[in-house]
Coordinates of C-alpha atoms in Angstrom, one line a residue:
X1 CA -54.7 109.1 -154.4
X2 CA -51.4 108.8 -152.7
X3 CA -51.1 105.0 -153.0
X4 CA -52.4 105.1 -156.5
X5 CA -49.3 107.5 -157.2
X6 CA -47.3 105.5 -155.5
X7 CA -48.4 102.4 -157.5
X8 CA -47.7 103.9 -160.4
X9 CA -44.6 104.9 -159.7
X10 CA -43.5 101.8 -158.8
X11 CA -44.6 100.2 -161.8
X12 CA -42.7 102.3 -164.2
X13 CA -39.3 101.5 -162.6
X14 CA -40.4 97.7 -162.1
X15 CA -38.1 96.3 -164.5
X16 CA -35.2 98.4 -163.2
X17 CA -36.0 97.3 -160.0
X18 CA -35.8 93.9 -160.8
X19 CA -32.6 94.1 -163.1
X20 CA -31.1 95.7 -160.6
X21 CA -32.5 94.2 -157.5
X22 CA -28.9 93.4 -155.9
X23 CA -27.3 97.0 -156.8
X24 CA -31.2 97.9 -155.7
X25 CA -30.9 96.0 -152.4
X26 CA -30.6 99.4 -149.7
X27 CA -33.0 100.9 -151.4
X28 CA -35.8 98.5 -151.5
X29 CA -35.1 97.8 -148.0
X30 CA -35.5 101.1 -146.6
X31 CA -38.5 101.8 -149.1
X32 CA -40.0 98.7 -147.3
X33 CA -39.7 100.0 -144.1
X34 CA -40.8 103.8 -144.3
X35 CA -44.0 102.7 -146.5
X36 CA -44.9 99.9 -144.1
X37 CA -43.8 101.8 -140.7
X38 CA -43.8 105.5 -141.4
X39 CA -46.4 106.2 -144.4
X40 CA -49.0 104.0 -141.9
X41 CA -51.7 106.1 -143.8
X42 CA -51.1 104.6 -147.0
X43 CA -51.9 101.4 -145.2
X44 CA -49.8 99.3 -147.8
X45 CA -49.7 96.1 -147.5
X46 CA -46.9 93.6 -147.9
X47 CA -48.6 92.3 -150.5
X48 CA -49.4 95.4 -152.3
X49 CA -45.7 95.9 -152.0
X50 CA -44.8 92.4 -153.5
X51 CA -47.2 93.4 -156.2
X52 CA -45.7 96.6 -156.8
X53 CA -42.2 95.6 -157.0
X54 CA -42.8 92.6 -159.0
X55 CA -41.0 90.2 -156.6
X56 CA -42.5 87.5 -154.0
X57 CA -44.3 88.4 -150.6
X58 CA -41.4 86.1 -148.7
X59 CA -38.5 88.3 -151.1
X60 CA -40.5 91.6 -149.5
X61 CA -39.9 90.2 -145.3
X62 CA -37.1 89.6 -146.8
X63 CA -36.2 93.1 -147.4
X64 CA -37.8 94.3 -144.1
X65 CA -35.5 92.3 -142.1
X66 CA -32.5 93.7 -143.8
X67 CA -34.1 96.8 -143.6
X68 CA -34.4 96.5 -139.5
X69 CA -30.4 95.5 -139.6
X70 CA -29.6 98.1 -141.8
X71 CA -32.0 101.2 -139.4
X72 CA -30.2 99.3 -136.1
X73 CA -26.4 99.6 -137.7
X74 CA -27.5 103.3 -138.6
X75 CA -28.6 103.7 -134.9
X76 CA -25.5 102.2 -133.0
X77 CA -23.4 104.8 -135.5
X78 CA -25.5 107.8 -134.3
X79 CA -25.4 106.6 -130.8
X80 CA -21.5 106.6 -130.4
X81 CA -21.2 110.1 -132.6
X82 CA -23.4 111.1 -129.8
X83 CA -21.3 110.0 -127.2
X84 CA -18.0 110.9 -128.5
X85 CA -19.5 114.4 -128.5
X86 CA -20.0 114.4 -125.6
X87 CA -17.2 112.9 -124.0
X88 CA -15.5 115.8 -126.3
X89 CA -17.3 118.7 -124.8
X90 CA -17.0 117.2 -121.1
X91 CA -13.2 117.2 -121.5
X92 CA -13.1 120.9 -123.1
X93 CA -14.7 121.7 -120.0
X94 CA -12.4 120.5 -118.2
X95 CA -9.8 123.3 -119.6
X96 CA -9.9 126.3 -118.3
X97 CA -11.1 128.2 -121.0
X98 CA -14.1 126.4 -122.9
X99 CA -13.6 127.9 -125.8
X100 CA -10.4 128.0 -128.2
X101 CA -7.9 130.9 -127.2
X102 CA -6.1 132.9 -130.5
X103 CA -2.0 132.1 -129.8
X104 CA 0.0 134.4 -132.4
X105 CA 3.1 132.9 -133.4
X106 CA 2.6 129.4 -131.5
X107 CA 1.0 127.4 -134.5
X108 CA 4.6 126.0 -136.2
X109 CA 4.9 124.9 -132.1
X110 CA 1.9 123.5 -131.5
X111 CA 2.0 121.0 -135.2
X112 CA 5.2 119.9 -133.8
X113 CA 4.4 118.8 -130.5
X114 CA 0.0 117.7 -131.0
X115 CA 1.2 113.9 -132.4
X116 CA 3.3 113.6 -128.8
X117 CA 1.0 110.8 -127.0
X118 CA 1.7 108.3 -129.8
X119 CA 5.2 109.0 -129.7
X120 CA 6.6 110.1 -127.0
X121 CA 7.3 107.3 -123.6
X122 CA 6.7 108.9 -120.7
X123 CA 4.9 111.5 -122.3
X124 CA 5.4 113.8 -119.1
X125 CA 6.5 117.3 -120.3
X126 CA 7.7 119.9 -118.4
X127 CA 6.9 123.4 -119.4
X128 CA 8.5 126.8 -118.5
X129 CA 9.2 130.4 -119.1
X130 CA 8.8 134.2 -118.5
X131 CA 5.8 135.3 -116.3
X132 CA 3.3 136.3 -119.5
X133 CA 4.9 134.1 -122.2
X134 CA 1.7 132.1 -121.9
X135 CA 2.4 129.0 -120.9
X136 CA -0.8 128.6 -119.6
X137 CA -2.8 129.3 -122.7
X138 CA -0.2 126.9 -124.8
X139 CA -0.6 123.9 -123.0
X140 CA -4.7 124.2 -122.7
X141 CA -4.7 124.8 -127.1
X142 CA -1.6 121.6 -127.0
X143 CA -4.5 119.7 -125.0
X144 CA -7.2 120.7 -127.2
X145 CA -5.6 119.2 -130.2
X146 CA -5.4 116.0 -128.3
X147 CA -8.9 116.3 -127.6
X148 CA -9.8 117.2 -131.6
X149 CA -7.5 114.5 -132.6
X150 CA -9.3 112.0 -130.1
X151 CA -6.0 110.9 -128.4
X152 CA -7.8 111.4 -124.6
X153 CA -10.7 109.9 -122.7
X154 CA -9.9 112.0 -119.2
X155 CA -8.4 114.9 -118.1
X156 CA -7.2 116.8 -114.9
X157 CA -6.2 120.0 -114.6
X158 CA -4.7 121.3 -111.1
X159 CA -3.8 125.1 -109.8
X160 CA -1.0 125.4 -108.1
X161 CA -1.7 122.1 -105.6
X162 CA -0.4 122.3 -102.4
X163 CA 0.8 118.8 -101.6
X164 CA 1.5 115.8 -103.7
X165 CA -1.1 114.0 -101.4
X166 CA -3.6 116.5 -102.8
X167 CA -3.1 115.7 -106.0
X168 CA -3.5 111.4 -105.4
X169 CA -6.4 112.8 -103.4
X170 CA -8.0 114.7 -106.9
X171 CA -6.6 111.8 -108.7
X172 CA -8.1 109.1 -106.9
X173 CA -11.5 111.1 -106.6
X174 CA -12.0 111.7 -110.6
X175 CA -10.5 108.2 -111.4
X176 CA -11.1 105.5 -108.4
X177 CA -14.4 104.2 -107.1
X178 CA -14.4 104.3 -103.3
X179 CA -13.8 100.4 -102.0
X180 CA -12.6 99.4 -105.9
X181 CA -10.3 97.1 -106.6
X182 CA -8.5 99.2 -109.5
X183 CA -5.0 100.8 -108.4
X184 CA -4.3 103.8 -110.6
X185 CA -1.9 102.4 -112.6
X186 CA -4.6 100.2 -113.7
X187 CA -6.3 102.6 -114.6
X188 CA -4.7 104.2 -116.3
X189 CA -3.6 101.2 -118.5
X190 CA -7.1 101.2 -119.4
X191 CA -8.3 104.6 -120.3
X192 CA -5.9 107.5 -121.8
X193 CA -5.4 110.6 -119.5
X194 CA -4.0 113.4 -119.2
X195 CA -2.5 115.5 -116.0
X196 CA -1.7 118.8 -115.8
X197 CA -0.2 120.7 -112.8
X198 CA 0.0 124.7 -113.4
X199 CA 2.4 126.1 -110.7
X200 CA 4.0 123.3 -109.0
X201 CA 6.6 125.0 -106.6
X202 CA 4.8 124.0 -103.3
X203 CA 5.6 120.5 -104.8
X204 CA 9.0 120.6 -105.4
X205 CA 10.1 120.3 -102.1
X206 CA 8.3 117.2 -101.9
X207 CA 10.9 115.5 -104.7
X208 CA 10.7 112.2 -103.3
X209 CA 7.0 112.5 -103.7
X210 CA 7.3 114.1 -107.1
X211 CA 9.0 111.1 -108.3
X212 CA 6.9 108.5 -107.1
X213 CA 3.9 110.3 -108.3
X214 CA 5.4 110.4 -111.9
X215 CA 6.5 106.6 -111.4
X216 CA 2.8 105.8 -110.9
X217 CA 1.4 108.2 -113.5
X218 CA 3.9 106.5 -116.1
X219 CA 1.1 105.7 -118.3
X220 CA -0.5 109.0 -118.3
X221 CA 0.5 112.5 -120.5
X222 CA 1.6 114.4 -117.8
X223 CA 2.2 118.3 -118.4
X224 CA 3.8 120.2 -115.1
X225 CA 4.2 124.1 -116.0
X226 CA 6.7 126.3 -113.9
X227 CA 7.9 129.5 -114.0
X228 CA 11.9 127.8 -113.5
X229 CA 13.0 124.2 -115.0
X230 CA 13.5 121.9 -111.9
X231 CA 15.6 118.5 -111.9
X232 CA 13.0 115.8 -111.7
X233 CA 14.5 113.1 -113.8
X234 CA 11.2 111.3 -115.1
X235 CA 11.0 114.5 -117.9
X236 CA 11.1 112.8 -121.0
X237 CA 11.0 116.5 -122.8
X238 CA 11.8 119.5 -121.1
X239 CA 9.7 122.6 -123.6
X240 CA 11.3 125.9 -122.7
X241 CA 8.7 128.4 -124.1
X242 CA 10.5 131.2 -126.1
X243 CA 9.2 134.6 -126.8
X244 CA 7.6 135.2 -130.1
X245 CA 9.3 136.6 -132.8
X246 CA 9.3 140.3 -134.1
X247 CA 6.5 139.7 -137.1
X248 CA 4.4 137.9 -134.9
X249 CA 4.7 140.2 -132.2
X250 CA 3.7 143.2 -134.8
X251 CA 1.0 140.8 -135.2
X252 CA -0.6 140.6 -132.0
X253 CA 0.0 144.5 -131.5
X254 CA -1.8 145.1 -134.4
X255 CA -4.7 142.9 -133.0
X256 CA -4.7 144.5 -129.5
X257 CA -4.7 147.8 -131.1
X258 CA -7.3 146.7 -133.0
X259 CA -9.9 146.3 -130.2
X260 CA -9.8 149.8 -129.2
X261 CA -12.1 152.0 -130.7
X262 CA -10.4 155.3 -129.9
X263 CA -7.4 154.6 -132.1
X264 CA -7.8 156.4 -134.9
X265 CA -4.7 156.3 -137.0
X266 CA -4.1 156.7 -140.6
X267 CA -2.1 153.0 -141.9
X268 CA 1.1 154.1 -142.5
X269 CA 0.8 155.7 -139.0
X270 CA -1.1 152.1 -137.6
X271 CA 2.2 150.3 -139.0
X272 CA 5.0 152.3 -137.7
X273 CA 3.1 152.4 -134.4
X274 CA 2.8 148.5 -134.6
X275 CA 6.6 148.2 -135.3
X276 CA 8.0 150.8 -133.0
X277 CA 6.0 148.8 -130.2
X278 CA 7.2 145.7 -130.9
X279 CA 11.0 147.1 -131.4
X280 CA 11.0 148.3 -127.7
X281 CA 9.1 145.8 -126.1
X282 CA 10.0 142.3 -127.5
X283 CA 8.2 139.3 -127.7
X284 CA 6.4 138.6 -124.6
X285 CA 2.8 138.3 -125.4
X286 CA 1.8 140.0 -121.9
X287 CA 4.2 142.8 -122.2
X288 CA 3.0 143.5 -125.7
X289 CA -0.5 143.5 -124.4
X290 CA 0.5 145.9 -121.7
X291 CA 2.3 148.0 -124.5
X292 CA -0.8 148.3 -126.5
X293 CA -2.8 149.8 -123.8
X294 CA -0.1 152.4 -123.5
X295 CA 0.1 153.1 -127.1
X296 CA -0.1 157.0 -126.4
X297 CA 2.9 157.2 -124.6
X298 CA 6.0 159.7 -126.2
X299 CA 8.4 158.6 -123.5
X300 CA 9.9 155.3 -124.1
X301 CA 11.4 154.9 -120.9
X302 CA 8.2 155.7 -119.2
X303 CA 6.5 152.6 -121.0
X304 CA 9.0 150.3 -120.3
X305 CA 8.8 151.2 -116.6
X306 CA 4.9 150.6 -116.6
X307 CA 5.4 147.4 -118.5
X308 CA 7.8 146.1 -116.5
X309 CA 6.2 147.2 -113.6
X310 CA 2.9 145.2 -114.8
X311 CA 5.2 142.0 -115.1
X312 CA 6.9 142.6 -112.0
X313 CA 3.5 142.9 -110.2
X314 CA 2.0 139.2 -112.0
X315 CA 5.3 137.2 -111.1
X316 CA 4.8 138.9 -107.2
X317 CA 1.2 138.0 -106.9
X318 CA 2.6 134.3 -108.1
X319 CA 4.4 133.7 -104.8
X320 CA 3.7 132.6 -101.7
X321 CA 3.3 135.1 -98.7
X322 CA 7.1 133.7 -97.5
X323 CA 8.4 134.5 -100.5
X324 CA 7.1 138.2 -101.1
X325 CA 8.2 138.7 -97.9
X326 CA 11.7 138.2 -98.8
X327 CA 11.4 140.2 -102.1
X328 CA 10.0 143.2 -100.2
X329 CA 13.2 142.5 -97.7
X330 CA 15.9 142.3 -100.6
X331 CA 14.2 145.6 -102.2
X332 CA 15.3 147.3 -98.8
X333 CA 19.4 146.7 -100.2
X334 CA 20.9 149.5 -101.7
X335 CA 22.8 146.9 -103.7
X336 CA 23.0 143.1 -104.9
X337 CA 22.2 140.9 -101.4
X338 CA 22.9 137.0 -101.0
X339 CA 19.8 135.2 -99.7
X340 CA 22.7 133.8 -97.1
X341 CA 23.4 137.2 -96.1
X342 CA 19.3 138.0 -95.9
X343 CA 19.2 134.8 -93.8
X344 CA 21.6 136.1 -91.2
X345 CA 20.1 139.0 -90.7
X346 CA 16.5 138.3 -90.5
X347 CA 16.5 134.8 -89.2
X348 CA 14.0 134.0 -92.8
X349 CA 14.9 130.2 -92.7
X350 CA 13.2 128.1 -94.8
X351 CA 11.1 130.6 -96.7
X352 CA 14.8 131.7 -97.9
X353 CA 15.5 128.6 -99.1
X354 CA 12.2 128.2 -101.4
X355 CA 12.9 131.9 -103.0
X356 CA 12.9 130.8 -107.3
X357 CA 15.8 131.0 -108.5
X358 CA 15.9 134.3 -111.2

C-alpha cells in the first residue's frame, strides 16, 4: 500500500519533476537516499525509482552519489557545531562562575571594550578599583563576550599566584606537552588565549619577572586585576573601574531589595527607600548590597559604620598575614603614622615596604 502511494505520488508531480529537475536536484537526491536507505521496507528499487521519476536508472546513481556528498557535507557541518560547543562550554568553565552574572550599570562598558582582541596590540589590560566595585565579576562577563563572540580557543584564570614561576608552571602545564618542541610563544602564535591574574601583589615584587612574562605572553589577551595601578610598562590600556552611577545604583537596590521577602513596602515608600539608600551610600555595588540588607536602619550614621565596616573587613581578609599585621600596628596610633616611623619602631622590614599604597 505504501509503495503504491508512493508511486502515485510520484507520478502526479512527474512532469514537474522533470521540468524542474535542476531547480529539483537536492530534492531528488535526498528522496533517493531516505527511500533506498531509510524506508528499507518499501524495498524500492532503483529501478522502481527510475520508473517513478521518469528519468534513466544511471540519472537515479546519479542522484544517490550526490545525495552521499550532500548527507557527508551536512555531517562535517554538525560535527564542528558540535565541537565549537564544546570548546564554548569547556572555556565558560574555565570562569569562575559558569553561568552569566547580572552587572547593573556595566553594559555601555562592556560594548566598548568586548571588540578589544581585534584591536587592541598587546591586548594586556590592567584592571583596578575599590574593594567591591567588582572587578572580578567585570572581567569574567568582558571574557564571556569573547567567548560568545568566538575570539578565544583557551583560557587561564589564576588567584592571587604566588610567584611568577607558578604561573609559567600553570602556563606550561595547560599549554605545553612534557618533552615538546613548542616554546610558548609558539604557541601562542597558533591558538588565541587568554590570561587572567586576579590579585597580583605577591607578583609585583618580582617586576623584572613581570616584564619578561608579559614579553613572552605578547601574543596572548592578558587581563591582570589589582586593587592599586602598578607601573609595568607593557599595559597597553590601563581600565580604572569607576563606581556606578546614582540611577543604576537605585537600580541594583531595588533588585536586592527585591529578593527579600519580608519587605513589605507600599511603592512610593519602595522608591524613596531605593533613593535615600543610594544617596548615602554611593555607587559601590558591594556597599549597596551591604546597604540593602540594612534597609531597617533609622540611623544613618549607624549604616554607614556597618557598611564601611563590611568593606574594611573584605579589603583586610585580601592581604597577606605581613600586611594585616601592620594595619592592626598603625590602628594602635592615636594619629596619622608614617610606615618609616612604624619601621623604626617595630623593626617590620620588608612586610612595611609591601603595605598597598591607599
Amino acid at each position: 500500500m505504501l509503495l503504491l502511494t508512493f508511486t502515485l505520488v510520484l507520478i502526479k508531480y512527474r512532469r514537474q519533476l522533470c521540468a524542474n529537475a535542476r531547480l529539483c536536484a537536492p530534492l531528488l537526491a535526498w528522496s533517493s537516499l531516505y527511500y533506498r536507505y531509510v524506508c528499507v521496507d518499501l524495498n524500492v528499487s532503483v529501478e522502481e525509482l527510475a520508473e517513478c521519476y521518469g528519468i534513466e536508472v544511471r540519472t537515479i546513481r546519479r542522484y544517490v552519489g550526490v545525495g552521499a556528498r550532500y548527507l557527508t557535507r551536512r555531517l562535517i557541518e554538525l560535527e564542528q557545531k558540535a565541537r565549537r560547543e564544546q570548546q564554548r562550554r569547556r572555556l565558560l568553565a574555565a570562569l569562575p562562575y559558569s553561568v552569566a552574572l547580572p552587572l547593573v550599570g556595566r553594559t555601555h562598558l562592556l560594548d566598548e571594550l568586548e571588540h578589544l582582541p581585534l584591536t587592541l596590540y598587546p591586548c594586556h589590560i590592567l584592571v583596578t578599583g575599590m574593594s567591591g566595585v567588582g572587578k572580578t565579576s567585570f572581567v569574567q562577563e568582558l571574557l564571556r563576550r569573547f567567548i560568545e563572540r568566538d575570539q578565544l580557543d583557551q583560557l587561564v584564570w589564576l588567584d592571587e599566584p604566588k610567584s611568577i614561576q607558578f604561573v609559567r608552571e600553570r602556563l606550561a602545564e595547560v599549554f605545553l606537552r612534557e618533552g615538546g618542541a613548542v616554546s610558548l610563544r609558539e604557541y601562542l602564535l597558533m591558538y588565541r588565549v587568554a590570561v587572567v591574574i586576579d590579585g597580583f601583589s605577591a607578583l609585583i615584587r618580582q617586576a623584572d619577572a613581570l616584564d619578561a612574562l608579559l614579553h613572552d605572553l605578547g601574543a596572548a589577551v592578558v587581563v591582570l586585576i589589582n586593587s592599586v595601578k602598578v607601573a609595568v610598562e607593557l599595559f597597553a590600556l590601563h581600565l580604572p573601574l569607576p563606581d556606578i552611577d546614582p540611577n543604576d545604583a537605585v537600580d541594583l537596590l531595588a533588585a536586592t531589595l527585591r529578593l527579600n521577602p519580608i519587605i513589605e513596602l507600599e511603592p512610593r515608600d519602595f522608591e524613596r527607600l531605593t533613593h535615600d539608600l543610594a544617596a548615602q551610600v554611593g555607587g559601590n555595588p558591594l556597599a549597596l548590597k551591604l546597604a540593602a540588607g540594612f534597609w531597617d536602619y533609622t540611623n544613618w550614621d549607624t549604616l554607614h559604620t556597618d557598611v564601611q565596616s563590611g568593606l574594611l573587613n573584605r579589603l583586610f581578609d585580601a592581604l597577606d598575614p605581613g600586611q594585616q599585621q601592620i594595619w592592626a600596628a598603625l590602628a594602635l596610633f592615636s594619629r596619622p603614622a608614617q610606615i618609616v616611623e612604624l619601621e623604626s619602631l617595630w623593626g617590620c622590614g620588608s612586610h612595611c615596604r609591601r603595605l598597598p599604597a591607599p
